[in-house]
Short mmCIF file of C-alpha atoms in Angstrom, two decimals:
data_model
loop_
_atom_site.label_atom_id
_atom_site.label_comp_id
_atom_site.label_asym_id
_atom_site.label_seq_id
_atom_site.Cartn_x
_atom_site.Cartn_y
_atom_site.Cartn_z
CA MET A 270 -16.53 2.82 40.00
CA THR A 271 -16.03 -0.65 38.44
CA GLU A 272 -19.75 -1.38 38.71
CA VAL A 273 -20.70 1.87 36.98
CA LEU A 274 -18.20 1.08 34.22
CA PHE A 275 -19.52 -2.47 33.85
CA TYR A 276 -23.18 -1.47 33.68
CA SER A 277 -22.56 1.36 31.21
CA LEU A 278 -20.48 -0.92 28.95
CA ALA A 279 -23.13 -3.65 29.14
CA ALA A 280 -25.90 -1.13 28.37
CA ILE A 281 -23.94 0.25 25.39
CA SER A 282 -23.34 -3.22 23.98
CA ILE A 283 -27.00 -4.28 24.32
CA ILE A 284 -28.46 -1.02 22.97
CA SER A 285 -26.05 -0.90 20.03
CA SER A 286 -26.73 -4.52 19.08
CA ILE A 287 -30.50 -3.90 19.16
CA LEU A 288 -30.03 -0.77 17.03
CA MET A 289 -27.85 -2.77 14.65
CA ILE A 290 -30.66 -5.28 14.05
CA PHE A 291 -33.43 -2.72 13.58
CA HIS A 292 -31.67 0.01 11.59
CA LYS A 293 -32.82 0.29 7.96
CA ASN A 294 -29.48 1.48 6.59
CA ALA A 295 -26.89 -1.31 6.34
CA MET A 296 -24.02 1.17 6.79
CA TYR A 297 -25.34 2.27 10.18
CA SER A 298 -25.91 -1.35 11.17
CA VAL A 299 -22.22 -2.05 10.61
CA LEU A 300 -21.22 0.99 12.65
CA TYR A 301 -23.52 -0.02 15.54
CA LEU A 302 -22.02 -3.50 15.49
CA LEU A 303 -18.59 -1.87 15.71
CA ILE A 304 -19.67 0.06 18.82
CA CYS A 305 -20.94 -3.24 20.25
CA PHE A 306 -17.55 -4.91 19.61
CA PHE A 307 -15.74 -2.09 21.36
CA SER A 308 -17.91 -2.30 24.46
CA VAL A 309 -17.41 -6.08 24.57
CA ALA A 310 -13.65 -5.49 24.28
CA GLY A 311 -13.99 -3.11 27.23
CA LEU A 312 -15.68 -5.87 29.23
CA PHE A 313 -12.75 -8.18 28.41
CA VAL A 314 -10.31 -5.56 29.72
CA MET A 315 -12.34 -5.36 32.95
CA LEU A 316 -11.82 -9.12 33.36
CA ASN A 317 -8.03 -8.61 33.01
CA ALA A 318 -8.12 -10.29 29.60
CA GLN A 319 -6.12 -7.66 27.70
CA PHE A 320 -4.94 -10.12 25.09
CA LEU A 321 -8.48 -11.28 24.28
CA ALA A 322 -9.69 -7.67 24.13
CA VAL A 323 -7.01 -6.60 21.66
CA VAL A 324 -7.39 -9.70 19.49
CA HIS A 325 -11.17 -9.17 19.52
CA VAL A 326 -10.66 -5.65 18.16
CA ILE A 327 -8.04 -6.72 15.58
CA VAL A 328 -9.99 -9.69 14.21
CA TYR A 329 -13.61 -8.54 14.41
CA ALA A 330 -13.44 -4.75 14.22
CA GLY A 331 -10.24 -4.54 12.19
CA ALA A 332 -10.64 -7.33 9.65
CA ILE A 333 -14.12 -8.86 9.44
CA MET A 334 -16.11 -5.63 9.70
CA VAL A 335 -13.85 -3.96 7.13
CA LEU A 336 -14.81 -6.74 4.70
CA PHE A 337 -18.52 -6.23 5.56
CA LEU A 338 -18.15 -2.50 4.98
CA TYR A 339 -16.34 -3.25 1.73
CA VAL A 340 -19.43 -5.02 0.34
CA ILE A 341 -21.92 -2.50 1.74
CA MET A 342 -20.01 0.41 0.20
CA PHE A 343 -21.05 -0.77 -3.27
CA LEU A 344 -24.76 -0.67 -2.40
CA ASN A 345 -26.71 2.41 -3.38
CA MET A 346 -27.29 4.43 -0.23
CA SER A 347 -30.37 6.39 -1.36
CA THR A 348 -32.66 3.36 -1.85
CA PRO A 349 -33.47 1.28 1.23
CA ILE A 350 -32.87 -2.43 0.72
CA THR A 351 -35.67 -4.90 1.34
CA ILE A 352 -34.69 -8.52 1.57
CA ARG A 353 -37.23 -11.14 0.44
CA LYS A 354 -36.45 -14.74 1.28
CA SER A 355 -38.35 -17.94 0.48
CA LYS A 356 -40.45 -19.72 3.13
CA LEU A 357 -37.88 -22.54 3.36
CA VAL A 358 -34.99 -20.17 4.12
CA MET A 359 -37.08 -18.36 6.71
CA GLY A 360 -38.02 -21.68 8.35
CA ILE A 361 -34.37 -22.73 8.53
CA ALA A 362 -33.46 -19.33 9.99
CA VAL A 363 -36.09 -19.66 12.74
CA PHE A 364 -34.90 -23.21 13.50
CA THR A 365 -31.22 -22.20 13.82
CA GLY A 366 -32.24 -19.20 15.91
CA LEU A 367 -34.11 -21.47 18.33
CA LEU A 368 -31.13 -23.83 18.40
CA LEU A 369 -28.81 -20.93 19.35
CA CYS A 370 -31.32 -19.90 22.04
CA PHE A 371 -31.25 -23.46 23.41
CA VAL A 372 -27.43 -23.54 23.53
CA LEU A 373 -27.26 -20.16 25.28
CA THR A 374 -29.88 -21.10 27.87
CA THR A 375 -28.12 -24.36 28.70
CA ALA A 376 -24.83 -22.48 29.01
CA LEU A 377 -26.50 -19.95 31.35
CA TRP A 378 -28.16 -22.79 33.30
CA SER A 379 -24.87 -24.53 34.06
CA THR A 380 -22.98 -21.32 34.98
CA ASP A 381 -22.10 -20.76 38.62
CA PHE A 382 -22.97 -17.11 39.29
CA GLY A 383 -21.76 -17.27 42.90
CA SER A 384 -18.09 -16.69 42.09
CA ASN A 385 -16.87 -13.38 40.72
CA PRO A 386 -14.68 -14.17 37.68
CA ALA A 387 -12.62 -11.02 38.21
CA VAL A 388 -11.44 -12.36 41.58
CA VAL A 389 -10.67 -15.95 40.56
CA ASP A 390 -7.33 -15.47 38.80
CA GLN A 391 -5.66 -12.16 37.99
CA ASN A 392 -3.44 -13.70 35.29
CA ILE A 393 -6.15 -15.66 33.52
CA GLY A 394 -6.30 -13.44 30.43
CA LEU A 395 -2.59 -12.83 29.87
CA ALA A 396 -1.13 -14.03 26.58
CA SER A 397 1.29 -16.47 28.24
CA THR A 398 -1.42 -18.07 30.42
CA LEU A 399 -3.74 -18.38 27.45
CA GLY A 400 -0.99 -19.93 25.31
CA LYS A 401 -0.15 -22.52 27.97
CA VAL A 402 -3.82 -23.51 28.34
CA LEU A 403 -4.33 -23.72 24.57
CA PHE A 404 -1.22 -25.80 23.89
CA LYS A 405 -1.51 -28.14 26.91
CA GLU A 406 -5.13 -28.75 27.88
CA PHE A 407 -6.86 -27.94 24.58
CA LEU A 408 -4.16 -28.95 22.10
CA ILE A 409 -6.30 -31.33 20.01
CA PRO A 410 -9.36 -29.04 19.62
CA PHE A 411 -6.98 -26.18 18.80
CA GLU A 412 -5.23 -28.14 16.06
CA VAL A 413 -8.53 -29.46 14.68
CA SER A 414 -9.94 -25.93 14.40
CA SER A 415 -6.76 -24.78 12.62
CA VAL A 416 -7.19 -27.61 10.07
CA LEU A 417 -10.81 -26.49 9.64
CA PHE A 418 -9.68 -22.93 8.87
CA LEU A 419 -7.06 -24.18 6.42
CA SER A 420 -9.58 -26.32 4.56
CA ALA A 421 -11.97 -23.35 4.34
CA MET A 422 -9.18 -21.20 2.90
CA VAL A 423 -8.18 -23.83 0.33
CA GLY A 424 -11.87 -24.23 -0.60
CA ILE A 425 -12.25 -20.50 -1.28
CA VAL A 426 -9.13 -20.44 -3.46
CA ILE A 427 -10.41 -23.41 -5.51
CA PHE A 428 -13.84 -21.77 -5.99
CA ASN A 429 -12.17 -18.63 -7.32
CA LYS A 430 -9.97 -20.62 -9.71
CA LYS A 431 -13.05 -22.34 -11.15
CA ASP A 432 -14.72 -18.99 -11.93
CA VAL A 433 -11.70 -17.85 -13.89
CA LYS A 434 -11.69 -21.00 -16.06
CA ASP A 435 -15.40 -20.70 -16.92
CA GLU A 436 -14.86 -17.28 -18.45
CA MET B 88 -2.16 10.95 42.48
CA GLU B 89 1.22 12.39 41.47
CA LEU B 90 1.54 9.57 38.97
CA ILE B 91 -1.77 10.50 37.33
CA ILE B 92 -0.74 14.16 37.03
CA PHE B 93 2.59 13.08 35.52
CA LYS B 94 0.83 10.83 32.99
CA ILE B 95 -1.62 13.60 32.03
CA CYS B 96 1.32 15.95 31.47
CA LEU B 97 3.00 13.26 29.37
CA VAL B 98 -0.15 12.85 27.25
CA LEU B 99 -0.33 16.61 26.67
CA VAL B 100 3.36 16.80 25.77
CA LEU B 101 2.98 13.87 23.36
CA PHE B 102 -0.08 15.47 21.76
CA LEU B 103 1.73 18.76 21.22
CA LEU B 104 4.85 16.93 20.01
CA SER B 105 2.87 14.88 17.47
CA ILE B 106 1.11 18.00 16.17
CA THR B 107 4.34 20.02 15.96
CA ILE B 108 6.34 17.29 14.27
CA ALA B 109 3.48 16.63 11.83
CA ALA B 110 3.23 20.35 11.03
CA TYR B 111 6.96 20.66 10.43
CA SER B 112 6.93 17.43 8.41
CA THR B 113 4.69 19.19 5.86
CA PHE B 114 7.27 21.97 5.71
CA SER B 115 10.30 19.71 5.54
CA GLU B 116 8.62 17.51 2.93
CA ARG B 117 8.47 20.52 0.63
CA LYS B 118 12.04 21.48 1.51
CA VAL B 119 13.29 17.93 0.88
CA ALA B 120 11.39 17.81 -2.42
CA ALA B 121 12.93 21.13 -3.38
CA PHE B 122 16.41 19.90 -2.46
CA MET B 123 15.98 16.71 -4.52
CA GLN B 124 14.65 18.64 -7.52
CA ASP B 125 17.30 21.38 -7.29
CA ARG B 126 14.88 24.13 -6.21
CA ILE B 127 14.74 26.42 -3.15
CA GLY B 128 11.32 25.51 -1.73
CA PRO B 129 9.11 27.65 0.55
CA ASN B 130 11.13 30.57 1.92
CA ARG B 131 8.69 33.52 2.15
CA ALA B 132 6.95 33.10 5.54
CA GLY B 133 9.39 33.96 8.33
CA PRO B 134 13.15 33.23 8.37
CA PHE B 135 13.95 30.33 5.96
CA GLY B 136 10.17 29.93 5.55
CA LEU B 137 9.89 28.46 9.05
CA LEU B 138 6.43 29.97 9.62
CA GLN B 139 5.04 28.18 6.55
CA PRO B 140 3.16 25.46 8.55
CA LEU B 141 1.41 28.23 10.56
CA ALA B 142 0.41 30.02 7.36
CA ASP B 143 -0.85 26.74 5.87
CA GLY B 144 -2.89 26.01 9.00
CA ILE B 145 -4.53 29.46 8.98
CA LYS B 146 -5.28 29.04 5.27
CA MET B 147 -6.92 25.66 5.92
CA ILE B 148 -9.15 27.03 8.69
CA MET B 149 -10.13 30.19 6.77
CA LYS B 150 -11.18 28.38 3.59
CA GLU B 151 -14.85 27.88 2.76
CA GLU B 152 -16.24 24.59 3.93
CA ILE B 153 -18.26 22.75 1.30
CA MET B 154 -20.59 19.88 2.18
CA PRO B 155 -21.72 17.86 -0.87
CA ALA B 156 -25.52 18.06 -1.23
CA ASP B 157 -26.09 14.31 -1.52
CA SER B 158 -23.58 13.25 1.11
CA ASN B 159 -24.31 11.62 4.42
CA LYS B 160 -23.67 14.59 6.77
CA LEU B 161 -22.88 12.71 9.98
CA LEU B 162 -20.55 10.16 8.41
CA PHE B 163 -18.95 12.87 6.26
CA ILE B 164 -17.81 14.63 9.46
CA LEU B 165 -17.01 11.35 11.25
CA GLY B 166 -14.49 10.26 8.57
CA PRO B 167 -11.67 12.77 9.20
CA ALA B 168 -12.37 12.67 12.95
CA ILE B 169 -11.76 8.90 13.10
CA SER B 170 -8.61 9.29 10.97
CA MET B 171 -7.21 11.88 13.37
CA ILE B 172 -8.15 9.99 16.57
CA THR B 173 -6.67 6.68 15.45
CA ALA B 174 -3.52 8.45 14.28
CA LEU B 175 -3.02 10.03 17.72
CA MET B 176 -3.92 6.89 19.71
CA THR B 177 -0.76 4.95 18.75
CA SER B 178 1.58 7.13 20.81
CA ALA B 179 0.11 5.78 24.10
CA VAL B 180 2.21 2.60 24.21
CA ILE B 181 5.52 3.86 22.80
CA PRO B 182 8.36 3.99 25.39
CA TRP B 183 10.05 7.38 25.00
CA GLY B 184 12.90 6.86 27.44
CA PRO B 185 14.19 4.87 30.43
CA ASP B 186 12.50 4.98 33.85
CA ILE B 187 13.18 8.09 35.95
CA THR B 188 12.71 8.77 39.68
CA ILE B 189 10.41 11.63 40.66
CA GLY B 190 9.85 12.24 44.37
CA GLY B 191 11.27 8.82 45.33
CA GLU B 192 8.98 6.99 42.91
CA LYS B 193 10.00 5.17 39.74
CA VAL B 194 8.12 6.58 36.76
CA GLN B 195 8.03 5.22 33.22
CA LEU B 196 8.37 7.61 30.29
CA GLN B 197 5.46 5.84 28.64
CA VAL B 198 1.75 6.59 28.91
CA ALA B 199 0.64 2.98 29.39
CA ASP B 200 2.92 -0.07 29.54
CA ILE B 201 0.22 -2.62 28.70
CA ASN B 202 1.55 -6.15 28.26
CA VAL B 203 0.10 -6.48 24.74
CA GLY B 204 1.56 -3.16 23.47
CA ILE B 205 2.50 -4.34 19.99
CA LEU B 206 -0.94 -5.92 19.45
CA TYR B 207 -2.53 -2.64 20.59
CA ILE B 208 -0.62 -0.89 17.81
CA MET B 209 -1.83 -3.47 15.26
CA GLY B 210 -5.41 -2.98 16.50
CA VAL B 211 -5.30 0.81 16.23
CA LEU B 212 -3.70 0.49 12.81
CA SER B 213 -6.48 -1.78 11.57
CA LEU B 214 -9.05 0.77 12.79
CA GLY B 215 -7.35 3.57 10.86
CA VAL B 216 -8.88 2.34 7.62
CA TYR B 217 -12.40 3.19 8.88
CA GLY B 218 -11.72 6.93 8.69
CA ILE B 219 -10.84 6.66 5.01
CA MET B 220 -13.60 4.17 4.14
CA ILE B 221 -16.41 6.06 5.91
CA GLY B 222 -15.25 9.42 4.55
CA GLY B 223 -14.89 8.09 1.01
CA TRP B 224 -18.30 6.42 1.05
CA ALA B 225 -20.17 9.31 2.69
CA SER B 226 -18.93 11.74 0.00
CA ASN B 227 -21.22 9.97 -2.50
CA ASN B 228 -18.68 10.46 -5.26
CA LYS B 229 -17.35 7.73 -7.57
CA PHE B 230 -13.74 8.86 -7.31
CA ALA B 231 -13.94 9.03 -3.52
CA LEU B 232 -15.53 5.57 -3.39
CA LEU B 233 -12.80 4.10 -5.61
CA GLY B 234 -10.15 5.68 -3.41
CA ALA B 235 -11.78 4.28 -0.28
CA VAL B 236 -12.04 0.79 -1.79
CA ARG B 237 -8.40 0.89 -2.80
CA ALA B 238 -7.38 2.06 0.66
CA SER B 239 -9.21 -0.76 2.41
CA THR B 240 -7.91 -3.45 0.01
CA GLN B 241 -4.37 -2.21 0.35
CA MET B 242 -4.42 -1.93 4.14
CA ILE B 243 -5.99 -5.36 4.69
CA SER B 244 -3.48 -6.99 2.32
CA TYR B 245 -0.39 -5.44 3.88
CA GLU B 246 -1.56 -5.94 7.47
CA LEU B 247 -1.00 -9.69 7.06
CA ALA B 248 2.65 -9.48 6.04
CA MET B 249 3.21 -6.83 8.71
CA GLY B 250 1.68 -9.06 11.38
CA MET B 251 3.85 -12.00 10.29
CA SER B 252 7.05 -9.93 10.50
CA ILE B 253 5.97 -8.77 13.98
CA VAL B 254 5.43 -12.43 15.01
CA ALA B 255 9.11 -13.12 14.19
CA ILE B 256 10.14 -10.16 16.39
CA ILE B 257 7.91 -11.40 19.23
CA MET B 258 9.59 -14.82 18.96
CA THR B 259 13.09 -13.34 19.29
CA THR B 260 12.24 -10.97 22.19
CA GLY B 261 9.73 -13.23 23.95
CA SER B 262 7.44 -10.38 24.92
CA LEU B 263 4.44 -8.49 23.56
CA SER B 264 5.19 -5.32 25.52
CA LEU B 265 6.99 -2.54 23.64
CA GLY B 266 8.74 -1.45 26.85
CA ASN B 267 10.31 -4.90 27.30
CA MET B 268 11.20 -5.08 23.60
CA VAL B 269 13.20 -1.85 23.76
CA GLU B 270 14.87 -2.79 27.07
CA GLY B 271 15.86 -6.15 25.56
CA GLN B 272 17.88 -4.40 22.84
CA ASN B 273 20.50 -2.82 25.14
CA GLY B 274 23.04 -5.67 24.86
CA TRP B 275 26.52 -5.15 23.30
CA HIS B 276 26.84 -1.71 25.01
CA GLY B 277 23.50 -0.58 23.63
CA MET B 278 23.96 -1.96 20.12
CA GLY B 279 22.00 -5.24 20.39
CA TRP B 280 19.38 -3.96 17.97
CA ASN B 281 16.88 -6.31 16.40
CA ILE B 282 17.86 -5.20 12.89
CA PHE B 283 20.93 -7.46 13.16
CA LEU B 284 18.72 -10.44 14.08
CA GLN B 285 15.85 -9.71 11.71
CA PRO B 286 17.11 -7.94 8.56
CA LEU B 287 14.48 -9.55 6.31
CA GLY B 288 11.72 -8.91 8.84
CA PHE B 289 12.76 -5.26 8.99
CA LEU B 290 12.58 -4.90 5.20
CA ILE B 291 9.08 -6.44 5.12
CA PHE B 292 7.91 -4.29 8.02
CA LEU B 293 9.28 -1.13 6.39
CA ILE B 294 7.52 -1.80 3.06
CA CYS B 295 4.27 -2.58 4.89
CA ALA B 296 4.62 0.62 6.93
CA PHE B 297 4.78 2.59 3.67
CA ALA B 298 1.63 0.84 2.46
CA GLU B 299 -0.24 1.31 5.75
CA THR B 300 0.46 5.05 5.89
CA ASN B 301 -0.58 5.45 2.22
CA ARG B 302 2.76 6.97 1.27
CA THR B 303 4.35 6.89 -2.18
CA PRO B 304 5.04 4.41 -3.84
CA PHE B 305 1.79 3.03 -2.38
CA ASP B 306 -0.37 6.19 -2.37
CA LEU B 307 -2.97 4.68 -4.71
CA PRO B 308 -5.98 5.68 -2.52
CA GLU B 309 -5.37 9.33 -3.44
CA SER B 310 -3.47 9.03 -6.72
CA GLU B 311 -4.31 12.41 -8.22
CA THR B 312 -3.53 11.50 -11.82
CA GLU B 313 -6.36 8.97 -12.05
CA LEU B 314 -8.75 9.57 -9.11
CA VAL B 315 -8.77 13.42 -8.82
CA GLY B 316 -8.06 13.30 -5.07
CA GLY B 317 -9.08 9.79 -4.10
CA TYR B 318 -11.01 9.44 -0.87
CA HIS B 319 -10.74 13.15 -0.02
CA THR B 320 -11.96 14.47 -3.39
CA GLU B 321 -15.05 16.11 -1.84
CA TYR B 322 -13.33 17.42 1.27
CA SER B 323 -12.33 21.02 1.76
CA SER B 324 -11.10 23.34 4.49
CA MET B 325 -9.96 21.87 7.81
CA LYS B 326 -11.62 18.48 7.18
CA LEU B 327 -9.18 17.99 4.30
CA GLY B 328 -6.51 19.37 6.62
CA PHE B 329 -7.30 16.64 9.16
CA TYR B 330 -6.89 13.89 6.57
CA LEU B 331 -3.55 15.27 5.39
CA PHE B 332 -2.42 15.90 8.95
CA ALA B 333 -3.36 12.39 10.08
CA GLU B 334 -1.08 11.03 7.34
CA TYR B 335 1.88 12.96 8.73
CA ILE B 336 1.14 11.93 12.32
CA ASN B 337 0.93 8.31 11.12
CA MET B 338 4.30 8.77 9.44
CA PHE B 339 5.82 10.11 12.68
CA LEU B 340 4.41 7.31 14.81
CA SER B 341 5.23 4.51 12.38
CA SER B 342 8.80 5.84 12.35
CA ALA B 343 8.67 5.59 16.15
CA VAL B 344 7.39 2.00 15.98
CA ILE B 345 10.07 0.99 13.43
CA THR B 346 12.71 2.50 15.71
CA CYS B 347 11.31 0.68 18.76
CA LEU B 348 11.07 -2.69 17.05
CA TYR B 349 14.26 -2.77 14.98
CA PHE B 350 16.59 0.12 15.86
CA GLY B 351 16.79 -0.17 19.62
CA GLY B 352 14.35 2.59 20.57
CA TYR B 353 16.17 4.96 22.92
CA ASN B 354 19.29 2.71 23.16
CA PHE B 355 22.52 4.17 21.76
CA PRO B 356 26.14 2.89 21.54
CA PHE B 357 28.10 2.93 24.83
CA MET B 358 25.00 4.01 26.76
CA ASP B 359 26.02 1.91 29.80
CA MET B 360 29.23 3.97 30.22
CA VAL B 361 27.31 7.23 29.78
CA GLN B 362 24.70 6.10 32.31
CA ALA B 363 27.36 5.45 34.96
CA ASN B 364 28.83 8.96 34.63
CA THR B 365 25.81 11.26 34.21
CA HIS B 366 22.83 12.37 36.27
CA GLU B 367 19.69 10.25 35.83
CA ILE B 368 17.46 13.01 34.42
CA LEU B 369 20.19 14.14 32.01
CA PHE B 370 20.65 10.55 30.86
CA ALA B 371 16.89 10.16 30.30
CA LEU B 372 16.86 13.38 28.26
CA MET B 373 19.78 12.09 26.17
CA CYS B 374 17.86 8.86 25.52
CA VAL B 375 14.75 10.78 24.43
CA GLY B 376 16.94 12.93 22.18
CA VAL B 377 18.52 9.88 20.55
CA PHE B 378 15.08 8.34 20.06
CA LEU B 379 13.77 11.52 18.40
CA ALA B 380 16.86 11.71 16.17
CA LYS B 381 16.24 8.15 14.95
CA ILE B 382 12.56 8.99 14.33
CA ILE B 383 13.50 12.10 12.35
CA PHE B 384 15.87 10.03 10.23
CA PHE B 385 13.02 7.66 9.35
CA ILE B 386 10.67 10.56 8.56
CA PHE B 387 13.37 11.82 6.19
CA PHE B 388 13.58 8.31 4.75
CA PHE B 389 9.82 8.35 4.06
CA MET B 390 10.26 11.63 2.14
CA TRP B 391 13.39 10.44 0.39
CA VAL B 392 11.49 7.44 -1.01
CA ARG B 393 8.54 9.61 -1.99
CA TRP B 394 10.65 11.80 -4.25
CA THR B 395 12.65 8.89 -5.68
CA ILE B 396 10.30 6.03 -6.55
CA PRO B 397 7.26 6.34 -8.86
CA ARG B 398 3.83 5.02 -7.90
CA PHE B 399 2.96 1.32 -8.27
CA ARG B 400 0.12 0.07 -10.46
CA PHE B 401 -2.70 -1.52 -8.47
CA ASP B 402 -2.11 -5.10 -9.68
CA GLN B 403 1.62 -4.72 -8.99
CA LEU B 404 0.73 -3.58 -5.48
CA MET B 405 -1.44 -6.65 -4.88
CA ASN B 406 1.18 -9.00 -6.39
CA LEU B 407 3.87 -7.55 -4.15
CA GLY B 408 1.71 -7.86 -1.06
CA TRP B 409 0.31 -11.35 -1.52
CA LYS B 410 2.87 -13.18 -3.68
CA VAL B 411 6.14 -11.70 -2.43
CA LEU B 412 5.86 -10.15 1.03
CA LEU B 413 3.46 -12.64 2.65
CA PRO B 414 5.43 -15.81 1.64
CA LEU B 415 8.72 -14.08 2.54
CA SER B 416 7.41 -13.13 5.97
CA ILE B 417 6.23 -16.71 6.59
CA VAL B 418 9.67 -18.02 5.54
CA ASN B 419 11.26 -15.45 7.86
CA MET B 420 9.06 -16.67 10.71
CA LEU B 421 9.96 -20.33 10.04
CA ILE B 422 13.71 -19.57 9.91
CA THR B 423 13.46 -17.59 13.17
CA GLY B 424 11.65 -20.49 14.84
CA ALA B 425 14.22 -23.02 13.57
CA VAL B 426 17.15 -20.92 14.83
CA ILE B 427 15.53 -20.44 18.25
CA LEU B 428 14.90 -24.20 18.47
CA TYR B 429 18.49 -24.99 17.43
CA ASN B 430 19.96 -22.64 20.05
CA GLN B 431 17.92 -24.13 22.88
#
């Protein structure tokens, strides 16, 4: 039962992410990505990480994808969009893609597949457990990333202010 | 096995209850409007016009269905479907009454007591905007598109303040589960409601609930004086019915959430004395009745505001959301944290 559920969720997430990359219409790409997020959230629930699953849905499906959709809604839907980029941009894209590939392979390499994560700790994904880990073991990285977010927010506000003055 | 059958029955009862209350909300909205404007209101179908929702439903189904020629057919149908599904999904985590014993087993009057209940509600709420956005975009109509854009802007803006006011509530109750939150409010003989601890948070949450359900004074996505019909301009027949119906179900369930978070859910004054002297099932039924009464009061409140306050302008809406409610909710959160720290 659990295995069937896992394999169907995994299949849905992989197929929908492939469809998202190859679909011509940007609107459908967004919707396929949404389906992918939901199946990943389902996988989180299967690992007893209810908190992560719900936050995943709220942040990615509920906020970020709405903003994506917001931009795509203003595109004309009858004409397909072709994106032409310069050689330099394409080269950088290939380089970063390879870098991501490298990071993922090293992560896979160092993973111990012998232990079943669902068996290790039943409470691992609960909000209280997660909070304790974040504020005890990973306090400094957590605070540093929050400062990073704050600086990004302040930067965006300043950029917008500048535009208003130029007019 | 018995538990699963009980839960399925509960889901069916909740579904029928949501549909019935939403249907009679359309009727009572017109009656309340009539009362406030010194009219009689619908009184032709059945005694006191009580069959009016049935007549409206039959009218909606019988009407001709028009699909715009240049619309995206699949997404055009998907829009109202998503609206309806997300509206109905919220009821799964709401605790409708205290635990009861059936066949020697303790059963919760709640479909699923997940330990992140309140976050689940926020998640479903943030998905609700997709129904409107997809429907408005797929219509391929400028008015519908403008309505959809307004809806998404408004819902994203007010979600923040709403989330912040919920954070303050989570800090006072120390739990993310709605079941625990309601149980925690039974102090002072059933009067330990969160409204006394979080009056400012309640006000912010209430205003945001109006904005999230697209009710007047925040019904800009469908403001008929400037946008024809907003996001549902191109919709007709039962698809339009689904959009309108989803709004009433949302109203019902957000009233339920407000009651759970701030007005003690199914708790009522002197409930501990009543519990000691009555049968368990009878007591549970009383609790459910009290809960429904509170919900109906808030539905009335939604209507009361609709026929009292005029619509906001869009820039006023954004100013209220970002420059008033968000800072206030952060201040509320800070004060709550300081008080909790001081009491420790």
